[in-house]
PDB file of C-alpha atoms in Angstrom:
ATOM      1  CA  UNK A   1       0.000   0.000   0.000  1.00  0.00           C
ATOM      2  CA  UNK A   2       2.919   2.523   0.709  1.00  0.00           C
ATOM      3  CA  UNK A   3       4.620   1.626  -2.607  1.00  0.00           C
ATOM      4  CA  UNK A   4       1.008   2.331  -4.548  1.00  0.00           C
ATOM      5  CA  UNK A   5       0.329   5.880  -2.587  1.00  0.00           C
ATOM      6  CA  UNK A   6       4.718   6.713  -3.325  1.00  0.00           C
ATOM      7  CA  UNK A   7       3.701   6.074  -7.514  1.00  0.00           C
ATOM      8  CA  UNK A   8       0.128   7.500  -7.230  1.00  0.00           C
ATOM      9  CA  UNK A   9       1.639  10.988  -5.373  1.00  0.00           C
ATOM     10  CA  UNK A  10       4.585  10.942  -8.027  1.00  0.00           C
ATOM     11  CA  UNK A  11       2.264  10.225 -10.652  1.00  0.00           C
ATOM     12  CA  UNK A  12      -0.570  12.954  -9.775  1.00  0.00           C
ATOM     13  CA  UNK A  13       2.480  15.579  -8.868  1.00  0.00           C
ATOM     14  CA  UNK A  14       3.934  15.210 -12.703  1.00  0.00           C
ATOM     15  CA  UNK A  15       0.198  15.267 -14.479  1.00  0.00           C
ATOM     16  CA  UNK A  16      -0.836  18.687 -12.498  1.00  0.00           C
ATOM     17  CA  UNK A  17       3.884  22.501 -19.899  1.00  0.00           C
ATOM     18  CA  UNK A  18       9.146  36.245 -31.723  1.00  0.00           C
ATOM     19  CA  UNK A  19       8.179  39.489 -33.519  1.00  0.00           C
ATOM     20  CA  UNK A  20       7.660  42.150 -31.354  1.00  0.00           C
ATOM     21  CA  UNK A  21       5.011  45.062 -31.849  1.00  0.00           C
ATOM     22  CA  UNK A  22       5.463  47.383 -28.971  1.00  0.00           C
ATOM     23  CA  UNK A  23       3.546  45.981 -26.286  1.00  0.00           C
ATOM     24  CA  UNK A  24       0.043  47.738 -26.786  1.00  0.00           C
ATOM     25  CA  UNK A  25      -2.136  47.241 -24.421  1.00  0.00           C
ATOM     26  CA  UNK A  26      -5.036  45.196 -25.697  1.00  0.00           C
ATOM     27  CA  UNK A  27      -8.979  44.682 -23.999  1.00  0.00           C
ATOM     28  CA  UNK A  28      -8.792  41.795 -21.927  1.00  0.00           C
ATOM     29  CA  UNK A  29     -11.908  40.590 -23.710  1.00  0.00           C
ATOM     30  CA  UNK A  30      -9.712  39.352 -26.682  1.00  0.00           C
ATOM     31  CA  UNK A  31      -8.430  36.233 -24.903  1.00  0.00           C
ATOM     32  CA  UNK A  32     -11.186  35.897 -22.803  1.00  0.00           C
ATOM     33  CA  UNK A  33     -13.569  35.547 -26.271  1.00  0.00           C
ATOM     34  CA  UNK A  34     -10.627  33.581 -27.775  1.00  0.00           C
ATOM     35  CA  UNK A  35     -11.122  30.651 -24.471  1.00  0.00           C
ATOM     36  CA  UNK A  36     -14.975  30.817 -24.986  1.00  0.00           C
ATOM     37  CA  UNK A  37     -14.618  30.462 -28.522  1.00  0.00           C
ATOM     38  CA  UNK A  38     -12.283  27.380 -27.980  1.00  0.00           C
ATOM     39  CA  UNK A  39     -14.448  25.581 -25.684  1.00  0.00           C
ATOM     40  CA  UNK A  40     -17.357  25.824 -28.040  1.00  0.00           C
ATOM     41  CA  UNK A  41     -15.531  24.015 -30.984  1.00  0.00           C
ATOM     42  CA  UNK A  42     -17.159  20.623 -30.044  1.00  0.00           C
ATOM     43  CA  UNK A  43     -13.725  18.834 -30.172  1.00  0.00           C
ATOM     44  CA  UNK A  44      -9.843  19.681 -30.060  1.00  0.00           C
ATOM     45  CA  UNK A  45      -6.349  17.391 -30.336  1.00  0.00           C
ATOM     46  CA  UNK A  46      -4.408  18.906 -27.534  1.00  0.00           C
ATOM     47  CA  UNK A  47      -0.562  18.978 -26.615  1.00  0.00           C
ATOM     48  CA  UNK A  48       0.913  19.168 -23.409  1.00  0.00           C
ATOM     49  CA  UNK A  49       4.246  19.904 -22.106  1.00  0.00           C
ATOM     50  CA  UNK A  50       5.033  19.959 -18.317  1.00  0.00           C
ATOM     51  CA  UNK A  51       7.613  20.613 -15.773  1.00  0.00           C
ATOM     52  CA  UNK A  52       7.434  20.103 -12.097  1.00  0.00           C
ATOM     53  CA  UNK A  53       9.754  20.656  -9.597  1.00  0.00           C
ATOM     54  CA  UNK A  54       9.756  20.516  -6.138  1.00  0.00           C
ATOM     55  CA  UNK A  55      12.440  20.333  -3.477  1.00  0.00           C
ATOM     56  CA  UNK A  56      11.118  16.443  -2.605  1.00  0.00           C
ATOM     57  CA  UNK A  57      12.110  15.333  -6.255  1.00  0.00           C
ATOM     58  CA  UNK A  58      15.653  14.250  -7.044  1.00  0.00           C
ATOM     59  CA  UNK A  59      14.835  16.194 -10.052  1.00  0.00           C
ATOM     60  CA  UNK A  60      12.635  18.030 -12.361  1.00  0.00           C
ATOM     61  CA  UNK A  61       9.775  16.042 -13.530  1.00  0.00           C
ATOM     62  CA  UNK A  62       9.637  17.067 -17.464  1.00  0.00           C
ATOM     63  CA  UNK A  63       6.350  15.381 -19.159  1.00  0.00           C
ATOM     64  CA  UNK A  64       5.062  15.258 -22.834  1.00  0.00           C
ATOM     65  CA  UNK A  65       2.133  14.169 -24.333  1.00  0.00           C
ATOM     66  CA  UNK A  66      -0.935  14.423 -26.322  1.00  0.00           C
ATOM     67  CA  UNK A  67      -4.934  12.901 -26.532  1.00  0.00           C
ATOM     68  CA  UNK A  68      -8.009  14.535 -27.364  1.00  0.00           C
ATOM     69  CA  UNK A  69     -10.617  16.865 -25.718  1.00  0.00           C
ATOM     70  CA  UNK A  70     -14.245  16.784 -25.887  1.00  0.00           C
ATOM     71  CA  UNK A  71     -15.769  19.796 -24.779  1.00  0.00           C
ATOM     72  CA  UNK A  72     -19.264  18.974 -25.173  1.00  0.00           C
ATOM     73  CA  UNK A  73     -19.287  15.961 -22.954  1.00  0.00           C
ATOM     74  CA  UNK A  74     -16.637  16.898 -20.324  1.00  0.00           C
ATOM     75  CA  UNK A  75     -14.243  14.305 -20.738  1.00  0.00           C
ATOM     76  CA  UNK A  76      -9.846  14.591 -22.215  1.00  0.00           C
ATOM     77  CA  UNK A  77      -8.142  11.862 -22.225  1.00  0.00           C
ATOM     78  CA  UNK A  78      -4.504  12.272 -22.628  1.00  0.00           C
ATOM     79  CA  UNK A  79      -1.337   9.869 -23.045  1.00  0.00           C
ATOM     80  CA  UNK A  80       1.413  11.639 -20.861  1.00  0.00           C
ATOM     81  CA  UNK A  81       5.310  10.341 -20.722  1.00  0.00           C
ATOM     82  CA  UNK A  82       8.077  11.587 -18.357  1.00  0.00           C
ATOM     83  CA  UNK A  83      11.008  10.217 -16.808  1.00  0.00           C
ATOM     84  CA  UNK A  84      10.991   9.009 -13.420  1.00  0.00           C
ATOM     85  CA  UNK A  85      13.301  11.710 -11.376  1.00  0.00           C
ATOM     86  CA  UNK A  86      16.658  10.199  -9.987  1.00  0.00           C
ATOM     87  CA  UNK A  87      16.547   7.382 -12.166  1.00  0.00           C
ATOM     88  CA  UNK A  88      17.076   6.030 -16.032  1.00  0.00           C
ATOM     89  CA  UNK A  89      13.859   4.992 -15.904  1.00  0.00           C
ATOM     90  CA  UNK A  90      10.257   6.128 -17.855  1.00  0.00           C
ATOM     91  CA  UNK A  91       7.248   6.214 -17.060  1.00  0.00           C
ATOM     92  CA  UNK A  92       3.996   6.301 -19.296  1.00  0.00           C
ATOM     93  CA  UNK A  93       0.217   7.287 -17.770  1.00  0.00           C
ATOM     94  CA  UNK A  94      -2.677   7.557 -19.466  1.00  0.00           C
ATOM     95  CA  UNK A  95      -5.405  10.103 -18.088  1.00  0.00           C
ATOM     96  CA  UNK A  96      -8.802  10.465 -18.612  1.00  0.00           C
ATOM     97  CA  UNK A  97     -10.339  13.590 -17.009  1.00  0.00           C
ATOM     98  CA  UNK A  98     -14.395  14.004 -16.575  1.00  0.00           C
ATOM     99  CA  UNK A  99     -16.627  17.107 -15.545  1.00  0.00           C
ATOM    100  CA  UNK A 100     -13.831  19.245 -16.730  1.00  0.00           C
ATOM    101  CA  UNK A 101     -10.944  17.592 -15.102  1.00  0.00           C
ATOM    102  CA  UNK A 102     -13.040  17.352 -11.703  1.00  0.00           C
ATOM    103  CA  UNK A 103     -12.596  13.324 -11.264  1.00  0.00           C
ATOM    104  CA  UNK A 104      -9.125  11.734 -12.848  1.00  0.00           C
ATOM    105  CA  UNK A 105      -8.739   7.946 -13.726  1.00  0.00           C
ATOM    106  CA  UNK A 106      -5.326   7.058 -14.308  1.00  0.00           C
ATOM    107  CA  UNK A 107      -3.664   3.774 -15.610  1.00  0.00           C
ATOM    108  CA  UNK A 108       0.356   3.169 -15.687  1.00  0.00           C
ATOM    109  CA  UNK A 109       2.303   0.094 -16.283  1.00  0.00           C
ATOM    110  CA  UNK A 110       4.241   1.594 -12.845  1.00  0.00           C
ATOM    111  CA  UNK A 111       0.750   0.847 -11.261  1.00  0.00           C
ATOM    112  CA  UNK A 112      -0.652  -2.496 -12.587  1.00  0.00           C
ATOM    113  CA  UNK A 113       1.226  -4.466 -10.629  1.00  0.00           C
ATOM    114  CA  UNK A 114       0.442  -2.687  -7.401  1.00  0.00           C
ATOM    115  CA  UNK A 115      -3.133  -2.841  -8.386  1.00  0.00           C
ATOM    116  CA  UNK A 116      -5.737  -5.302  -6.572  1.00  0.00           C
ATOM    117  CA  UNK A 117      -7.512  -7.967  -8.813  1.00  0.00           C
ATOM    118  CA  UNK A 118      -6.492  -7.196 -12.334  1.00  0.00           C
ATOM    119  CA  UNK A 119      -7.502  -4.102 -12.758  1.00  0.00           C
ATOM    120  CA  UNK A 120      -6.129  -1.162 -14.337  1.00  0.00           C
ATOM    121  CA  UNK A 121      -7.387   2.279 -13.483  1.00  0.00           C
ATOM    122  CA  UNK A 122      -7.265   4.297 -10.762  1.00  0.00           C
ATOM    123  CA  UNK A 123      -9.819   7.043  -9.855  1.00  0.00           C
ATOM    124  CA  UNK A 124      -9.639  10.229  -7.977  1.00  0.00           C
ATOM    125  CA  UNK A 125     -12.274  12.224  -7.098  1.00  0.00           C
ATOM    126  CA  UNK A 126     -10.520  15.993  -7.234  1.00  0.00           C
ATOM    127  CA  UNK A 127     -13.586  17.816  -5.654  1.00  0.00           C
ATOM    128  CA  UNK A 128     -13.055  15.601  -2.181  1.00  0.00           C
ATOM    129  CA  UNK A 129      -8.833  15.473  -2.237  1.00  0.00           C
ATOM    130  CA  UNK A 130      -9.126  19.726  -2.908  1.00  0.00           C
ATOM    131  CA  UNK A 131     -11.036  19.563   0.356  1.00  0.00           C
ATOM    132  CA  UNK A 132      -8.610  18.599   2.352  1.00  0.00           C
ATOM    133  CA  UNK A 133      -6.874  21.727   1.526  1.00  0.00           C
ATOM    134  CA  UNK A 134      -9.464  23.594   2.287  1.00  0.00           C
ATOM    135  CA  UNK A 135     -10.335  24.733  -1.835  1.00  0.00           C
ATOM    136  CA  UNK A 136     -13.939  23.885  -3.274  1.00  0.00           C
ATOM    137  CA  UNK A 137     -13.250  22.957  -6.980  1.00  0.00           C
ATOM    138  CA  UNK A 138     -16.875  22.569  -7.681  1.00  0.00           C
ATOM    139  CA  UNK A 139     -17.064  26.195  -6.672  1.00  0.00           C
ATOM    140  CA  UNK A 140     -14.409  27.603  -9.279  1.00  0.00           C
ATOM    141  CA  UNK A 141     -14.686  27.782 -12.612  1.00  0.00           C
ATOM    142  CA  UNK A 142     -11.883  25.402 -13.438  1.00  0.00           C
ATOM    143  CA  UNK A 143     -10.696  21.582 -12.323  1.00  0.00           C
ATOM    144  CA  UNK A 144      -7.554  19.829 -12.586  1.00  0.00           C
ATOM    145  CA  UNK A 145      -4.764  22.243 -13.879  1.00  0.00           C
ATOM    146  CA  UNK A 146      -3.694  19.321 -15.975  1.00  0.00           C
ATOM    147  CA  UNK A 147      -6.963  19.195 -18.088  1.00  0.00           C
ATOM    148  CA  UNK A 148      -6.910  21.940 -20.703  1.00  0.00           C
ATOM    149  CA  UNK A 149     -10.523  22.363 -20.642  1.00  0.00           C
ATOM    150  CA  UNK A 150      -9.833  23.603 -17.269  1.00  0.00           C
ATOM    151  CA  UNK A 151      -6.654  26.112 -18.613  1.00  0.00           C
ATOM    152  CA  UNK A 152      -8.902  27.693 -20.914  1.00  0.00           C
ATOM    153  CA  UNK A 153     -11.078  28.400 -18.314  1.00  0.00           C
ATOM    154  CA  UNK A 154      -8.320  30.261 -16.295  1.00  0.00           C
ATOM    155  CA  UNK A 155      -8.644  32.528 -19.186  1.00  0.00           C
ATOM    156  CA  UNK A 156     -12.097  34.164 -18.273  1.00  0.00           C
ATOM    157  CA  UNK A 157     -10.306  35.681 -15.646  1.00  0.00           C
ATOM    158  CA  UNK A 158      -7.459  37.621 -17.295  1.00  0.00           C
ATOM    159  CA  UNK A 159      -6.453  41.090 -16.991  1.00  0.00           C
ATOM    160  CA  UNK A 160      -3.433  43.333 -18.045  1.00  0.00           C
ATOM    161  CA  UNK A 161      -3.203  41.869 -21.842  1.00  0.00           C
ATOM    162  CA  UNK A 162      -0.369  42.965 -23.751  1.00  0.00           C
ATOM    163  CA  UNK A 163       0.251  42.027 -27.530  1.00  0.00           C
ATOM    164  CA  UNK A 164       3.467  40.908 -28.013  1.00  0.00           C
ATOM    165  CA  UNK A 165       3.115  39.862 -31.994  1.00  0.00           C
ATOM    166  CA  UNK A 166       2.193  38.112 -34.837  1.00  0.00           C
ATOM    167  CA  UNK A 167       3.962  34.450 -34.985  1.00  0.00           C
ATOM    168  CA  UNK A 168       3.626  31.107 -36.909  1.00  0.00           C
ATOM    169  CA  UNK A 169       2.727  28.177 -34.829  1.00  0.00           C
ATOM    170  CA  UNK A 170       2.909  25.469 -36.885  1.00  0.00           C
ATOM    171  CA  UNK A 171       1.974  27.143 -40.431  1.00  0.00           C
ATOM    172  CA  UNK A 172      -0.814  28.825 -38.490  1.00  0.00           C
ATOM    173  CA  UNK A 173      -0.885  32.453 -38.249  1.00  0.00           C
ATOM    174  CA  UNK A 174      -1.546  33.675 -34.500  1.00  0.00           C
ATOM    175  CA  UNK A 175      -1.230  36.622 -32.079  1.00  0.00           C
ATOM    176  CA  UNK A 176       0.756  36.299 -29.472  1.00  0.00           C
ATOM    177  CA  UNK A 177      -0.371  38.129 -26.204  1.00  0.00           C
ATOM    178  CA  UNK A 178       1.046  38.115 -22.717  1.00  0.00           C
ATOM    179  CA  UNK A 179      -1.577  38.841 -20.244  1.00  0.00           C
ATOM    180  CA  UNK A 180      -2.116  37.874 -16.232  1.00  0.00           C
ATOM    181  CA  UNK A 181      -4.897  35.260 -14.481  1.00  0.00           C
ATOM    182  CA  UNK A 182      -6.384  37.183 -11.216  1.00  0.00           C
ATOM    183  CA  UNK A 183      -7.790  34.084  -9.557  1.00  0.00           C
ATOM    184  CA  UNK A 184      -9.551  36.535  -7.528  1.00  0.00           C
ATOM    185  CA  UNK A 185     -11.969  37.548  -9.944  1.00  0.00           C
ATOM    186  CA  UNK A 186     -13.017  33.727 -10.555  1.00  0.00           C
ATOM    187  CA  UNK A 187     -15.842  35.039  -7.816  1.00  0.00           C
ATOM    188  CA  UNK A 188     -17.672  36.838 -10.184  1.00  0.00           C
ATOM    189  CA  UNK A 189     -17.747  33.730 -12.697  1.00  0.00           C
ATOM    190  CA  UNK A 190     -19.819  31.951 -10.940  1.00  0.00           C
ATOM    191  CA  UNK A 191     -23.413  32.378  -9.934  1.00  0.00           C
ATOM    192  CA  UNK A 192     -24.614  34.567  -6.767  1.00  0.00           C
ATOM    193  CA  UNK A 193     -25.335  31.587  -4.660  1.00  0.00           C
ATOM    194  CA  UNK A 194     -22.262  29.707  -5.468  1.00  0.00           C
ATOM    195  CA  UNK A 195     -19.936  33.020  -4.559  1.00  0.00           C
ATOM    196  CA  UNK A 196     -19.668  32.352  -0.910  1.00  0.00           C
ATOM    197  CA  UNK A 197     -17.816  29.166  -1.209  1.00  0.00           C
ATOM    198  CA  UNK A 198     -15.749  30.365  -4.044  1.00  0.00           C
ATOM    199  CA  UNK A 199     -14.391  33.131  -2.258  1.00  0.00           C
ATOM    200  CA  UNK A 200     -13.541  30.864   0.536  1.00  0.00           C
ATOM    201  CA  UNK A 201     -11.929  28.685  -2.147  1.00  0.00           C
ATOM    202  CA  UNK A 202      -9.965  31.111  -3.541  1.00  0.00           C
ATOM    203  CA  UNK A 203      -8.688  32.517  -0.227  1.00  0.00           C
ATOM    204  CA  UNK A 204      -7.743  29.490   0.219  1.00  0.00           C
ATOM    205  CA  UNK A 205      -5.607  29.180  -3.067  1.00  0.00           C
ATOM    206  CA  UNK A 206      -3.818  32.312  -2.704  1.00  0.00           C
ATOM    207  CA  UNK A 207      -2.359  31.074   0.737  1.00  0.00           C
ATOM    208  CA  UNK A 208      -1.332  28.009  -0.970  1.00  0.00           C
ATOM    209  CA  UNK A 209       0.063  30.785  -3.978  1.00  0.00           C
ATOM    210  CA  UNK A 210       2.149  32.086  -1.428  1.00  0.00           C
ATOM    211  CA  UNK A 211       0.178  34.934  -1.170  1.00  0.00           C
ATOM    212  CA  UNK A 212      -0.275  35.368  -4.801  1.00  0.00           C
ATOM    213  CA  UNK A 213      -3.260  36.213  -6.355  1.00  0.00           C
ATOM    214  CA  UNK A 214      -1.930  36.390 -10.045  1.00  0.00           C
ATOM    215  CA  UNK A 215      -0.800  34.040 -12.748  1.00  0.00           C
ATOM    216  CA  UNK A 216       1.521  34.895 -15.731  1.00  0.00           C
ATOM    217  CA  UNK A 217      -0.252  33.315 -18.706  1.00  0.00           C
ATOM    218  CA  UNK A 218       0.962  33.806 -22.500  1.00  0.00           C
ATOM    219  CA  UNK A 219      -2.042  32.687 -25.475  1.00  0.00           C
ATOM    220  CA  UNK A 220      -1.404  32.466 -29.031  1.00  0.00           C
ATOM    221  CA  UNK A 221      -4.927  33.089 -31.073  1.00  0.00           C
ATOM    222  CA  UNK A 222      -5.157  32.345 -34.470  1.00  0.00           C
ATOM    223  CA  UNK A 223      -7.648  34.130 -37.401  1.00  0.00           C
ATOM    224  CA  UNK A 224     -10.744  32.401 -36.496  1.00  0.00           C
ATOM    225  CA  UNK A 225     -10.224  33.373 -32.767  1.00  0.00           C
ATOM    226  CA  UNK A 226      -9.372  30.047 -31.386  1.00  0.00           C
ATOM    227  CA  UNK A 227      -6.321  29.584 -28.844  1.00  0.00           C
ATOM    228  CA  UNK A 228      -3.976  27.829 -30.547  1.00  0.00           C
ATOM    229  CA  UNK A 229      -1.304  27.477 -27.397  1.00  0.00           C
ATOM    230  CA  UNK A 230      -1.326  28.603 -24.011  1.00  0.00           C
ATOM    231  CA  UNK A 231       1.330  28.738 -21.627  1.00  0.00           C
ATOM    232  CA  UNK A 232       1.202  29.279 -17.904  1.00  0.00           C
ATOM    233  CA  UNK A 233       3.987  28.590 -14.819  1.00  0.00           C
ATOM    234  CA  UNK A 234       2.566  29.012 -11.108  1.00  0.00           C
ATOM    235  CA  UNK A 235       3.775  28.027  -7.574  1.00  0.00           C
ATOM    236  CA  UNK A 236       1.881  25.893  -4.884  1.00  0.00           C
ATOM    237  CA  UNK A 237       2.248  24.709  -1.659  1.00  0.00           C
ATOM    238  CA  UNK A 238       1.596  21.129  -0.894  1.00  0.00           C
ATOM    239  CA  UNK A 239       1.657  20.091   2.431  1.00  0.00           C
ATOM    240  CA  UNK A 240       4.332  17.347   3.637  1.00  0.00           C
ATOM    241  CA  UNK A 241       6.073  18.517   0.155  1.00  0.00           C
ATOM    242  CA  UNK A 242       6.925  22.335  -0.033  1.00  0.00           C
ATOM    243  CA  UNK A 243       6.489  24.319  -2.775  1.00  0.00           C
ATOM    244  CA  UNK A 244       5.805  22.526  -6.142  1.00  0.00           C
ATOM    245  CA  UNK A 245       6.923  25.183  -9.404  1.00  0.00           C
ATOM    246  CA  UNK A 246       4.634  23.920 -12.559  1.00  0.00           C
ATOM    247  CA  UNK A 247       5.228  25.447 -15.868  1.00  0.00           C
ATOM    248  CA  UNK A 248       2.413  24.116 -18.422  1.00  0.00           C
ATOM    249  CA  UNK A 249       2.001  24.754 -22.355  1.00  0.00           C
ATOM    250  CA  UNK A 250      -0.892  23.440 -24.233  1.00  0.00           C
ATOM    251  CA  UNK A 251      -1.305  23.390 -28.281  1.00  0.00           C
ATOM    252  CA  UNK A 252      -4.489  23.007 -29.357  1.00  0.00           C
ATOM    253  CA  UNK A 253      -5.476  21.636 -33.181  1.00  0.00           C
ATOM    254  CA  UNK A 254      -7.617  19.620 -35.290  1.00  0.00           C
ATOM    255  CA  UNK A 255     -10.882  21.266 -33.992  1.00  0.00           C
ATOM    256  CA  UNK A 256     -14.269  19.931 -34.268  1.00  0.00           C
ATOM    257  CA  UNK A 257     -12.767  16.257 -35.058  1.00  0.00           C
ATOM    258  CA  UNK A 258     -14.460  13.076 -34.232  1.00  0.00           C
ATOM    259  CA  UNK A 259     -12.654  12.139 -31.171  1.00  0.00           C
ATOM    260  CA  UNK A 260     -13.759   8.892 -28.756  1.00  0.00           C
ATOM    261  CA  UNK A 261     -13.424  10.001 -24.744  1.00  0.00           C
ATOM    262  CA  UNK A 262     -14.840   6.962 -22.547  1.00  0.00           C
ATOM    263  CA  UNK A 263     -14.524   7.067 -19.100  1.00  0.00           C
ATOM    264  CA  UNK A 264     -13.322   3.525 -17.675  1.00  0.00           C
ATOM    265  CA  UNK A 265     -16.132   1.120 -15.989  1.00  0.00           C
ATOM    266  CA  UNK A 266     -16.330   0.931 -12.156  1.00  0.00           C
ATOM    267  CA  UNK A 267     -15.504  -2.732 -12.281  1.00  0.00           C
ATOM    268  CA  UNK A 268     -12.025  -2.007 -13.689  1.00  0.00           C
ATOM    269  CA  UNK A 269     -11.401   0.644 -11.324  1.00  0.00           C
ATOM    270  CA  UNK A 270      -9.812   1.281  -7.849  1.00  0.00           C
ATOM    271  CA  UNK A 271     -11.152   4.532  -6.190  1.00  0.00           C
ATOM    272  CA  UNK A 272      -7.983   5.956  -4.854  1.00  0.00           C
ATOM    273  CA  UNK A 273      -9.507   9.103  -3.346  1.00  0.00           C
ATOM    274  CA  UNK A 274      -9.011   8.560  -0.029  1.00  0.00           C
ATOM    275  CA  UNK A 275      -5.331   7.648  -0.624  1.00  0.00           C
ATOM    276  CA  UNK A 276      -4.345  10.781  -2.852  1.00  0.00           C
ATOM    277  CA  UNK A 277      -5.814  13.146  -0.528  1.00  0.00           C
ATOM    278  CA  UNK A 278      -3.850  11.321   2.728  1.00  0.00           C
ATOM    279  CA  UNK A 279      -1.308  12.328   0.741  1.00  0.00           C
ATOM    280  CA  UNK A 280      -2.093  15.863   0.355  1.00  0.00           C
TER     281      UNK A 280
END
């Protein structure tokens, strides 16, 4: 049981990756519209690239991967590979995320073995773990910060956007702006009755922040105002593990595809809740 909490904590710490104009300031509305527009394209092929570090890890956990999004039904499911820190060893997970990265299931080869009766996912419900640091997910506007339904959500909530250019991203035009999350006006995303417990919730999170109530956050936006990639790095505190530094960047592509997001049955699953949030 030790050995399956030691992979499931390393495992959920490495899933949560220029032509200049001037700098004009630009209406904050811009990337906001650009998110909504994103999350309304039915479907999306998404690319992730992580780093995590954290003073517990021999080293930096660096992670790539890829999978699809659905954003009609709620559900990514992504195929993420990193190298285990400290050793010559990799690791592969695959994720599936539901209610916009509110529950995780996760299945590794790392894991099988330590896994009870054959099965092969794990499941963690994020809105009870978050608890146990005192933050309400259900009550913010975004889940898992390794879901990038959930990063484009962080988006409604930006202020002070800059333009920094026009760029290529893959023989797409975009614009590239630079612009900053205030998790303190998540409040007024939600609805009136709701605001209570997000404002608790995001009290909450800036203590973890440090203090820190903003998040740098750079968005590339292509001609049919879609976010094309979106990059963001913030600091956390985890308790029993220090500060954790994540630096995130998502491409997103291939919109409005036929994609196939199941989420795994109950009988080949092992609710790990309790376990991950023990854990912190």
């Amino acid at each position: 049981m030790a050995r399956l909490a030691a992979l499931i904590a390393l495992l959920l710490a490495a899933a949560a990756a220029v032509a200049s104009c001037g700098g004009d300031d630009i209406s904050p509305d811009s990337v906001a519209e650009a998110a909504a527009n994103t999350l309304g394209a039915r479907t999306a092929h998404a690319t992730i690239r992580a780093t995590v570090e954290n003073d517990a890890l021999p080293a930096p956990v660096r992670m790539t991967g890829d999978g699809d999004v659905d954003f009609r039904h709620k559900l990514t499911q992504l195929r993420m590979r990193a190298a285990i820190p400290g050793t010559d060893q990799q690791f592969q997970i695959d994720e599936i995320l539901e209610g916009e990265g509110l529950v995780m299931y996760m299945s590794s080869p790392q894991l099988a073995a330590q896994l009870p009766g054959g099965k092969d996912w794990v499941k963690i419900d994020l809105v009870k773990t978050s608890k146990q640091l005192g933050i309400d997910l259900s009550a913010l506007p975004q889940g898992s910060q390794s879901d990038p339904m959930a990063t484009l959500r962080y988006l409604k909530s930006v202020s002070d956007v800059e333009k920094v250019g026009d760029e290529e991203l893959d023989g797409v035009p975009t614009t590239h702006y630079k612009a900053t999350i205030d998790v303190r006006r998540y409040v007024k995303l939600v609805p009136q009755e709701r605001r209570a417990a997000a404002r608790r919730s995001v009290d909450r999170l800036v203590e973890l922040m440090g203090g820190k109530s903003t998040i740098p956050v750079e968005v590339w936006v292509d001609e049919n105002e879609l976010v094309r990639r979106q990059t963001m790095e913030m600091d956390t505190k985890v308790p029993s593990a220090g500060v954790m530094h994540m630096r995130m960047e998502f491409d997103f592509s291939d919109f409005g595809k036929d994609v196939d997001v199941g989420v795994p049955d109950d009988s080949d699953t092992v609710d790990a809740t309790e376990l991950a949030g023990a854990g912190g």
